[in-house]
Short mmCIF file of C-alpha atoms in Angstrom, two decimals:
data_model
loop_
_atom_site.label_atom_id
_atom_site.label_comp_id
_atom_site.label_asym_id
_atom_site.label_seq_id
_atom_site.Cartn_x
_atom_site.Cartn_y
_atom_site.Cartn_z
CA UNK A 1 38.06 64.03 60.05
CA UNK A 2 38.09 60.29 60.24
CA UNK A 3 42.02 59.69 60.56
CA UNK A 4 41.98 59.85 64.42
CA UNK A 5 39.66 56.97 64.29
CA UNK A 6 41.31 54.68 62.04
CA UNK A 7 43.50 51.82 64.13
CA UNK A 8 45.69 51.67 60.55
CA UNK A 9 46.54 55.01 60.10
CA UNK A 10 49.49 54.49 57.43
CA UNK A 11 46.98 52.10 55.26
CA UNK A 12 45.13 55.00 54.50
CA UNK A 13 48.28 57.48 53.64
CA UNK A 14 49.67 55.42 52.10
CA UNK A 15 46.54 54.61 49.75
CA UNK A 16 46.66 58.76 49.27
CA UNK A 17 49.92 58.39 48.31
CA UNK A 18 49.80 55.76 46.08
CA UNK A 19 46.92 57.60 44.16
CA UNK A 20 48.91 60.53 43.81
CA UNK A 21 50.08 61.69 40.52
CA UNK A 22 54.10 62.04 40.46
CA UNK A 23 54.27 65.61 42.70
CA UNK A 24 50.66 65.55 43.53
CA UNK A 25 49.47 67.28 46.16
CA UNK A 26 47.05 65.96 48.95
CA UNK A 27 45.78 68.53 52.30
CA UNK A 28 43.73 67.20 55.40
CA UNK A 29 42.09 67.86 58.92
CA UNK A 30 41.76 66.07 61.45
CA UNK A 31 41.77 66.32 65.45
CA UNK A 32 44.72 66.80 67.58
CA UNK A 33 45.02 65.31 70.32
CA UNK A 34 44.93 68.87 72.60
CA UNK A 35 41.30 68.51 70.98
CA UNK A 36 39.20 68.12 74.27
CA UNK A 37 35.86 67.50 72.57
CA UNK A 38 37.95 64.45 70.44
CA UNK A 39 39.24 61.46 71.54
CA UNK A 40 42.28 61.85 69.02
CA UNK A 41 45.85 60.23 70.14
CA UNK A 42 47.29 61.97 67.11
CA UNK A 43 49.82 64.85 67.76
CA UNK A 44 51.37 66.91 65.00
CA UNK A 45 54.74 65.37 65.53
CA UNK A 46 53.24 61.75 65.21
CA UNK A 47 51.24 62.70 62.04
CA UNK A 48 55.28 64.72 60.52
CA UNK A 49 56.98 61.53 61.55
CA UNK A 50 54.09 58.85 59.61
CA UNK A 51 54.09 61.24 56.19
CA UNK A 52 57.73 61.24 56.46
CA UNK A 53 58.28 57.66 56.75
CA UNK A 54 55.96 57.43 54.34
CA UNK A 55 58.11 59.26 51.60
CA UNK A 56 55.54 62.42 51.32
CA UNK A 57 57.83 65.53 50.69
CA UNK A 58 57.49 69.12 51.54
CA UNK A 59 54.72 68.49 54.43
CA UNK A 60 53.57 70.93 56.64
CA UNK A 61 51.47 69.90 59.97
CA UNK A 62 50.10 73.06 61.93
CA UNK A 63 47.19 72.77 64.68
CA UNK A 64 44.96 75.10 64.64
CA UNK A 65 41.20 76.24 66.83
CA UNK A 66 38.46 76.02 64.96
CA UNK A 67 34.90 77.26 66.80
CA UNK A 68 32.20 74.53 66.10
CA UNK A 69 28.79 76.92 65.52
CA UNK A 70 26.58 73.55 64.69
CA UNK A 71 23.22 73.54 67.08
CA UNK A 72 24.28 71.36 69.81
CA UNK A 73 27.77 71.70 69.83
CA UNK A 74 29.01 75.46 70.09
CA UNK A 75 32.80 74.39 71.04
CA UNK A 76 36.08 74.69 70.22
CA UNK A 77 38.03 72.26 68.41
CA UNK A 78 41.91 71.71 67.93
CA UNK A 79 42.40 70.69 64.06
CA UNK A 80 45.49 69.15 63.16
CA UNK A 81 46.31 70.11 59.45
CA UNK A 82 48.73 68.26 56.92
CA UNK A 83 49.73 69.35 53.39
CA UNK A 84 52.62 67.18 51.54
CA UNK A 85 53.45 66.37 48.35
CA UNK A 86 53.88 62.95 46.38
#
């Protein structure tokens, strides 16, 4: 959940992808902007266009809630979810 806080987003995609073995696969959260409890700038459609450029193939970005249950925090949270391929 730390790619919304990163000022170099692509350094660190591009790091997964360079680790990746030849049609490796890599999945990961983070929040969405619509996340009101976040102070994410990342939408799905920025986060497609970066793997793309990026050469990752058959990725899939979907947002989805997810209900925080931690003491303290009892919110939701908008998760931004990618899954690609090397």
């Amino acid at each position: 959940y730390v790619l919304h806080k990163l000022k170099n987003k692509e350094q660190l995609l591009r790091t997964v992808y360079d680790n990746l073995k030849n049609e490796g696969w890599f999945f990961m959260h983070t929040f969405d902007k619509s996340d009101t409890n976040s102070k994410s700038k990342l939408t799905a459609s920025a986060l497609q266009k970066l793997l793309k450029s990026l050469n990752f193939k058959n990725t899939k970005v979907r947002v989805f809630s997810y209900y925080d249950n931690d003491d303290g925090h009892k919110h939701w949270h908008k998760i931004l979810e990618a899954v690609g391929q090397k």
